[in-house]
PDB file of C-alpha atoms in Angstrom:
ATOM      1  CA  MET U   5     132.318 174.351 110.603  1.00  0.00           C
ATOM      2  CA  THR U   6     134.640 171.447 107.888  1.00  0.00           C
ATOM      3  CA  ASN U   7     135.724 168.605 108.753  1.00  0.00           C
ATOM      4  CA  THR U   8     139.572 168.950 110.030  1.00  0.00           C
ATOM      5  CA  ALA U   9     140.032 165.150 111.370  1.00  0.00           C
ATOM      6  CA  SER U  10     143.406 163.848 109.571  1.00  0.00           C
ATOM      7  CA  ARG U  11     141.625 160.768 108.596  1.00  0.00           C
ATOM      8  CA  GLY U  12     138.826 160.517 106.658  1.00  0.00           C
ATOM      9  CA  LEU U  13     136.943 162.069 103.903  1.00  0.00           C
ATOM     10  CA  PRO U  14     138.271 165.603 103.097  1.00  0.00           C
ATOM     11  CA  GLY U  15     135.940 168.435 103.713  1.00  0.00           C
ATOM     12  CA  LEU U  16     132.689 165.724 105.127  1.00  0.00           C
ATOM     13  CA  LEU U  17     129.874 167.625 106.598  1.00  0.00           C
ATOM     14  CA  GLY U  18     127.130 165.386 106.973  1.00  0.00           C
ATOM     15  CA  GLN U  19     124.870 163.494 105.152  1.00  0.00           C
ATOM     16  CA  ASP U  20     122.689 165.674 101.895  1.00  0.00           C
ATOM     17  CA  HIS U  21     120.634 162.889 100.672  1.00  0.00           C
ATOM     18  CA  THR U  22     119.734 159.161 100.565  1.00  0.00           C
ATOM     19  CA  GLY U  23     118.813 157.959  97.025  1.00  0.00           C
ATOM     20  CA  VAL U  24     115.997 155.422  96.518  1.00  0.00           C
ATOM     21  CA  THR U  25     115.024 153.836  93.154  1.00  0.00           C
ATOM     22  CA  VAL U  26     111.162 153.773  92.890  1.00  0.00           C
ATOM     23  CA  PRO U  27     109.132 152.082  90.257  1.00  0.00           C
ATOM     24  CA  ASP U  28     106.467 155.348  89.956  1.00  0.00           C
ATOM     25  CA  LEU U  29     107.199 158.585  90.686  1.00  0.00           C
ATOM     26  CA  ASP U  30     103.799 160.392  90.847  1.00  0.00           C
ATOM     27  CA  GLU U  31     103.342 157.491  93.339  1.00  0.00           C
ATOM     28  CA  ALA U  32     106.623 157.708  95.917  1.00  0.00           C
ATOM     29  CA  LEU U  33     106.397 161.672  95.684  1.00  0.00           C
ATOM     30  CA  ASP U  34     102.341 161.777  96.421  1.00  0.00           C
ATOM     31  CA  PHE U  35     103.237 158.825  99.517  1.00  0.00           C
ATOM     32  CA  PHE U  36     106.073 161.495 100.554  1.00  0.00           C
ATOM     33  CA  VAL U  37     104.393 164.123  99.771  1.00  0.00           C
ATOM     34  CA  ARG U  38     100.107 164.565 100.341  1.00  0.00           C
ATOM     35  CA  VAL U  39     100.941 161.199 103.379  1.00  0.00           C
ATOM     36  CA  LEU U  40     104.010 161.634 105.126  1.00  0.00           C
ATOM     37  CA  GLY U  41     104.360 165.900 105.034  1.00  0.00           C
ATOM     38  CA  CYS U  42     107.535 165.767 103.040  1.00  0.00           C
ATOM     39  CA  LYS U  43     107.968 168.900 100.476  1.00  0.00           C
ATOM     40  CA  ARG U  44     109.527 168.775  96.911  1.00  0.00           C
ATOM     41  CA  ALA U  45     111.697 170.789  95.893  1.00  0.00           C
ATOM     42  CA  TYR U  46     112.676 170.030  92.460  1.00  0.00           C
ATOM     43  CA  THR U  47     112.425 167.412  89.705  1.00  0.00           C
ATOM     44  CA  PHE U  48     114.290 166.499  86.867  1.00  0.00           C
ATOM     45  CA  GLY U  49     115.270 164.197  83.844  1.00  0.00           C
ATOM     46  CA  PRO U  50     115.435 161.943  81.511  1.00  0.00           C
ATOM     47  CA  ILE U  51     118.960 161.161  81.697  1.00  0.00           C
ATOM     48  CA  ALA U  52     120.265 158.475  79.465  1.00  0.00           C
ATOM     49  CA  ASP U  53     123.323 157.520  77.241  1.00  0.00           C
ATOM     50  CA  GLU U  54     121.898 155.604  73.909  1.00  0.00           C
ATOM     51  CA  GLU U  55     125.109 155.097  72.672  1.00  0.00           C
ATOM     52  CA  GLY U  56     127.790 155.749  74.645  1.00  0.00           C
ATOM     53  CA  ASP U  57     129.240 154.228  78.478  1.00  0.00           C
ATOM     54  CA  PHE U  58     127.892 156.774  80.427  1.00  0.00           C
ATOM     55  CA  MET U  59     125.758 155.553  82.587  1.00  0.00           C
ATOM     56  CA  HIS U  60     128.101 152.533  83.219  1.00  0.00           C
ATOM     57  CA  GLN U  61     130.579 154.538  84.206  1.00  0.00           C
ATOM     58  CA  ALA U  62     128.953 157.418  86.227  1.00  0.00           C
ATOM     59  CA  LEU U  63     125.969 155.070  87.934  1.00  0.00           C
ATOM     60  CA  GLY U  64     127.108 151.231  87.585  1.00  0.00           C
ATOM     61  CA  THR U  65     124.073 150.987  85.660  1.00  0.00           C
ATOM     62  CA  HIS U  66     123.556 149.040  83.139  1.00  0.00           C
ATOM     63  CA  PRO U  67     125.016 151.220  79.998  1.00  0.00           C
ATOM     64  CA  ARG U  68     121.366 151.495  78.266  1.00  0.00           C
ATOM     65  CA  ALA U  69     119.900 152.123  81.631  1.00  0.00           C
ATOM     66  CA  ARG U  70     117.823 155.424  81.638  1.00  0.00           C
ATOM     67  CA  ILE U  71     116.577 157.775  84.449  1.00  0.00           C
ATOM     68  CA  LYS U  72     113.454 158.341  83.254  1.00  0.00           C
ATOM     69  CA  ARG U  73     112.858 160.998  86.129  1.00  0.00           C
ATOM     70  CA  ALA U  74     113.664 162.215  89.801  1.00  0.00           C
ATOM     71  CA  ALA U  75     112.748 164.028  92.350  1.00  0.00           C
ATOM     72  CA  LEU U  76     114.154 165.459  95.613  1.00  0.00           C
ATOM     73  CA  ILE U  77     112.375 165.952  98.725  1.00  0.00           C
ATOM     74  CA  ARG U  78     112.879 167.520 101.752  1.00  0.00           C
ATOM     75  CA  ILE U  79     112.260 165.408 105.092  1.00  0.00           C
ATOM     76  CA  GLY U  80     111.466 167.799 107.848  1.00  0.00           C
ATOM     77  CA  HIS U  81     114.530 168.907 109.788  1.00  0.00           C
ATOM     78  CA  GLY U  82     116.150 166.127 108.425  1.00  0.00           C
ATOM     79  CA  SER U  83     118.419 164.919 105.434  1.00  0.00           C
ATOM     80  CA  ASN U  84     117.147 164.915 101.783  1.00  0.00           C
ATOM     81  CA  LEU U  85     116.014 162.041 100.164  1.00  0.00           C
ATOM     82  CA  GLU U  86     116.177 161.279  95.913  1.00  0.00           C
ATOM     83  CA  LEU U  87     113.657 159.365  94.227  1.00  0.00           C
ATOM     84  CA  PHE U  88     114.898 157.839  90.954  1.00  0.00           C
ATOM     85  CA  GLU U  89     111.915 156.109  88.070  1.00  0.00           C
ATOM     86  CA  TYR U  90     114.552 153.950  86.170  1.00  0.00           C
ATOM     87  CA  GLU U  91     114.276 151.770  83.084  1.00  0.00           C
ATOM     88  CA  ALA U  92     116.891 148.931  82.339  1.00  0.00           C
ATOM     89  CA  PRO U  93     117.585 146.541  80.442  1.00  0.00           C
ATOM     90  CA  ASP U  94     118.600 144.224  83.559  1.00  0.00           C
ATOM     91  CA  GLN U  95     116.611 146.477  86.166  1.00  0.00           C
ATOM     92  CA  ARG U  96     115.274 143.756  89.187  1.00  0.00           C
ATOM     93  CA  HIS U  97     112.304 143.966  91.441  1.00  0.00           C
ATOM     94  CA  LEU U  98     113.784 143.970  94.929  1.00  0.00           C
ATOM     95  CA  GLU U  99     111.292 142.536  97.751  1.00  0.00           C
ATOM     96  CA  GLN U 100     113.757 143.233 100.113  1.00  0.00           C
ATOM     97  CA  LYS U 101     113.648 141.989 103.544  1.00  0.00           C
ATOM     98  CA  ASN U 102     115.588 144.556 106.626  1.00  0.00           C
ATOM     99  CA  SER U 103     117.538 141.035 107.582  1.00  0.00           C
ATOM    100  CA  ASP U 104     118.962 140.969 103.678  1.00  0.00           C
ATOM    101  CA  ILE U 105     122.471 141.874 103.322  1.00  0.00           C
ATOM    102  CA  GLY U 106     122.228 145.621 101.620  1.00  0.00           C
ATOM    103  CA  ALA U 107     118.984 146.304 102.407  1.00  0.00           C
ATOM    104  CA  PHE U 108     118.000 149.983 104.235  1.00  0.00           C
ATOM    105  CA  HIS U 109     115.327 151.672 105.688  1.00  0.00           C
ATOM    106  CA  VAL U 110     114.496 155.169 105.989  1.00  0.00           C
ATOM    107  CA  GLY U 111     114.141 156.452 109.839  1.00  0.00           C
ATOM    108  CA  LEU U 112     111.433 159.265 110.323  1.00  0.00           C
ATOM    109  CA  TYR U 113     111.561 160.681 113.446  1.00  0.00           C
ATOM    110  CA  VAL U 114     108.120 161.824 114.745  1.00  0.00           C
ATOM    111  CA  GLU U 115     107.313 163.866 118.424  1.00  0.00           C
ATOM    112  CA  ASP U 116     104.016 161.371 119.015  1.00  0.00           C
ATOM    113  CA  ILE U 117     105.020 157.948 118.057  1.00  0.00           C
ATOM    114  CA  GLN U 118     101.266 157.722 118.761  1.00  0.00           C
ATOM    115  CA  ALA U 119      99.882 159.915 117.136  1.00  0.00           C
ATOM    116  CA  ALA U 120     101.751 159.054 113.784  1.00  0.00           C
ATOM    117  CA  LYS U 121     100.631 154.943 113.847  1.00  0.00           C
ATOM    118  CA  ALA U 122      97.003 156.304 114.923  1.00  0.00           C
ATOM    119  CA  TYR U 123      97.425 158.104 111.680  1.00  0.00           C
ATOM    120  CA  LEU U 124      99.449 155.375 109.256  1.00  0.00           C
ATOM    121  CA  ASP U 125      96.660 153.172 110.206  1.00  0.00           C
ATOM    122  CA  ALA U 126      93.958 155.819 109.146  1.00  0.00           C
ATOM    123  CA  GLN U 127      95.742 156.629 105.722  1.00  0.00           C
ATOM    124  CA  GLY U 128      95.700 152.625 105.147  1.00  0.00           C
ATOM    125  CA  ILE U 129      99.593 152.145 105.545  1.00  0.00           C
ATOM    126  CA  THR U 130     100.677 148.724 106.452  1.00  0.00           C
ATOM    127  CA  THR U 131     102.569 148.688 110.112  1.00  0.00           C
ATOM    128  CA  ARG U 132     104.781 146.288 112.067  1.00  0.00           C
ATOM    129  CA  LEU U 133     104.421 145.491 115.228  1.00  0.00           C
ATOM    130  CA  GLY U 134     104.670 148.394 117.410  1.00  0.00           C
ATOM    131  CA  PRO U 135     105.139 150.803 118.461  1.00  0.00           C
ATOM    132  CA  LEU U 136     107.525 149.352 120.657  1.00  0.00           C
ATOM    133  CA  THR U 137     109.318 151.145 123.272  1.00  0.00           C
ATOM    134  CA  MET U 138     113.158 150.349 124.358  1.00  0.00           C
ATOM    135  CA  ASN U 139     113.010 150.528 128.195  1.00  0.00           C
ATOM    136  CA  GLU U 140     116.601 148.884 128.678  1.00  0.00           C
ATOM    137  CA  GLY U 141     120.355 148.989 127.123  1.00  0.00           C
ATOM    138  CA  PRO U 142     121.458 152.398 124.836  1.00  0.00           C
ATOM    139  CA  HIS U 143     118.626 152.845 123.539  1.00  0.00           C
ATOM    140  CA  ALA U 144     116.430 153.101 126.068  1.00  0.00           C
ATOM    141  CA  GLY U 145     113.872 155.958 125.797  1.00  0.00           C
ATOM    142  CA  GLN U 146     113.351 155.339 122.032  1.00  0.00           C
ATOM    143  CA  SER U 147     109.880 154.314 120.543  1.00  0.00           C
ATOM    144  CA  ILE U 148     109.554 152.492 117.231  1.00  0.00           C
ATOM    145  CA  LEU U 149     107.437 151.964 114.610  1.00  0.00           C
ATOM    146  CA  TYR U 150     108.126 149.841 111.138  1.00  0.00           C
ATOM    147  CA  PHE U 151     106.009 150.857 108.144  1.00  0.00           C
ATOM    148  CA  GLN U 152     106.121 150.112 104.265  1.00  0.00           C
ATOM    149  CA  SER U 153     105.480 152.069 101.617  1.00  0.00           C
ATOM    150  CA  PRO U 154     102.771 151.311  98.362  1.00  0.00           C
ATOM    151  CA  TRP U 155     105.269 149.777  96.869  1.00  0.00           C
ATOM    152  CA  GLY U 156     107.486 147.964  99.489  1.00  0.00           C
ATOM    153  CA  LEU U 157     110.275 150.815 101.044  1.00  0.00           C
ATOM    154  CA  GLN U 158     110.789 150.218 104.163  1.00  0.00           C
ATOM    155  CA  LEU U 159     110.605 152.895 107.268  1.00  0.00           C
ATOM    156  CA  GLU U 160     110.542 153.202 110.478  1.00  0.00           C
ATOM    157  CA  ALA U 161     108.284 155.909 112.834  1.00  0.00           C
ATOM    158  CA  ILE U 162     111.087 157.236 115.507  1.00  0.00           C
ATOM    159  CA  SER U 163     110.633 158.796 118.571  1.00  0.00           C
ATOM    160  CA  TYR U 164     112.747 159.463 122.112  1.00  0.00           C
ATOM    161  CA  PRO U 165     111.232 163.070 122.939  1.00  0.00           C
ATOM    162  CA  ASN U 166     113.371 162.492 126.352  1.00  0.00           C
ATOM    163  CA  GLY U 167     116.392 161.662 124.765  1.00  0.00           C
ATOM    164  CA  MET U 168     118.056 157.980 124.791  1.00  0.00           C
ATOM    165  CA  ALA U 169     119.881 156.075 127.882  1.00  0.00           C
ATOM    166  CA  TYR U 170     123.881 156.239 126.286  1.00  0.00           C
ATOM    167  CA  GLU U 171     123.324 160.312 125.772  1.00  0.00           C
ATOM    168  CA  ARG U 172     124.302 160.590 129.407  1.00  0.00           C
ATOM    169  CA  THR U 173     128.045 158.906 129.023  1.00  0.00           C
ATOM    170  CA  ALA U 174     128.565 159.311 125.041  1.00  0.00           C
ATOM    171  CA  ASP U 175     131.224 160.974 123.603  1.00  0.00           C
ATOM    172  CA  THR U 176     129.427 161.491 120.588  1.00  0.00           C
ATOM    173  CA  ILE U 177     125.985 161.980 120.616  1.00  0.00           C
ATOM    174  CA  LEU U 178     124.015 160.945 117.278  1.00  0.00           C
ATOM    175  CA  TRP U 179     122.565 163.637 115.142  1.00  0.00           C
ATOM    176  CA  SER U 180     118.942 164.516 115.943  1.00  0.00           C
ATOM    177  CA  PRO U 181     116.353 166.574 113.640  1.00  0.00           C
ATOM    178  CA  LYS U 182     114.973 168.044 117.264  1.00  0.00           C
ATOM    179  CA  SER U 183     118.210 169.923 117.487  1.00  0.00           C
ATOM    180  CA  PRO U 184     119.680 169.705 114.071  1.00  0.00           C
ATOM    181  CA  GLY U 185     122.394 172.593 114.960  1.00  0.00           C
ATOM    182  CA  ALA U 186     124.013 170.353 118.278  1.00  0.00           C
TER     183      ALA U 186
END
């Protein structure tokens, strides 16, 4: 199936991956693979241009930025995650809040959010208030729990085993890892 709409990015089929820069690739892989249960597909790197402008032109980084290593992992039945370990002369460590412009989080669908909370607690993973169950509005039927990786990446466990209220009247239903082909 291809995108045959007259507007939009030609050939758009869906999200392939999200890229996230991490401070230590080994720590990130341990967290995503061992703790969360994702599957490692492959690792690559380094990538750098010691004299030219490739890194700036291709990736918008400082020209001397260097991707030390990167890895692609698969998250269950969902999209992939690309993890980058960079070094750069102008590198910053961002301690973002969800309310910051440009901030983001990674949402992970779980079948049983209470079991996910108990597991995260047992692993010593910092969680926020919750799980919180939505009982009103378009997202009624959904439960969420925010948590963080050891280096501060914001993540969300989400579950809607019986669907969400908006689905009863919506023209467009959001993609769900419960039924990836739908």
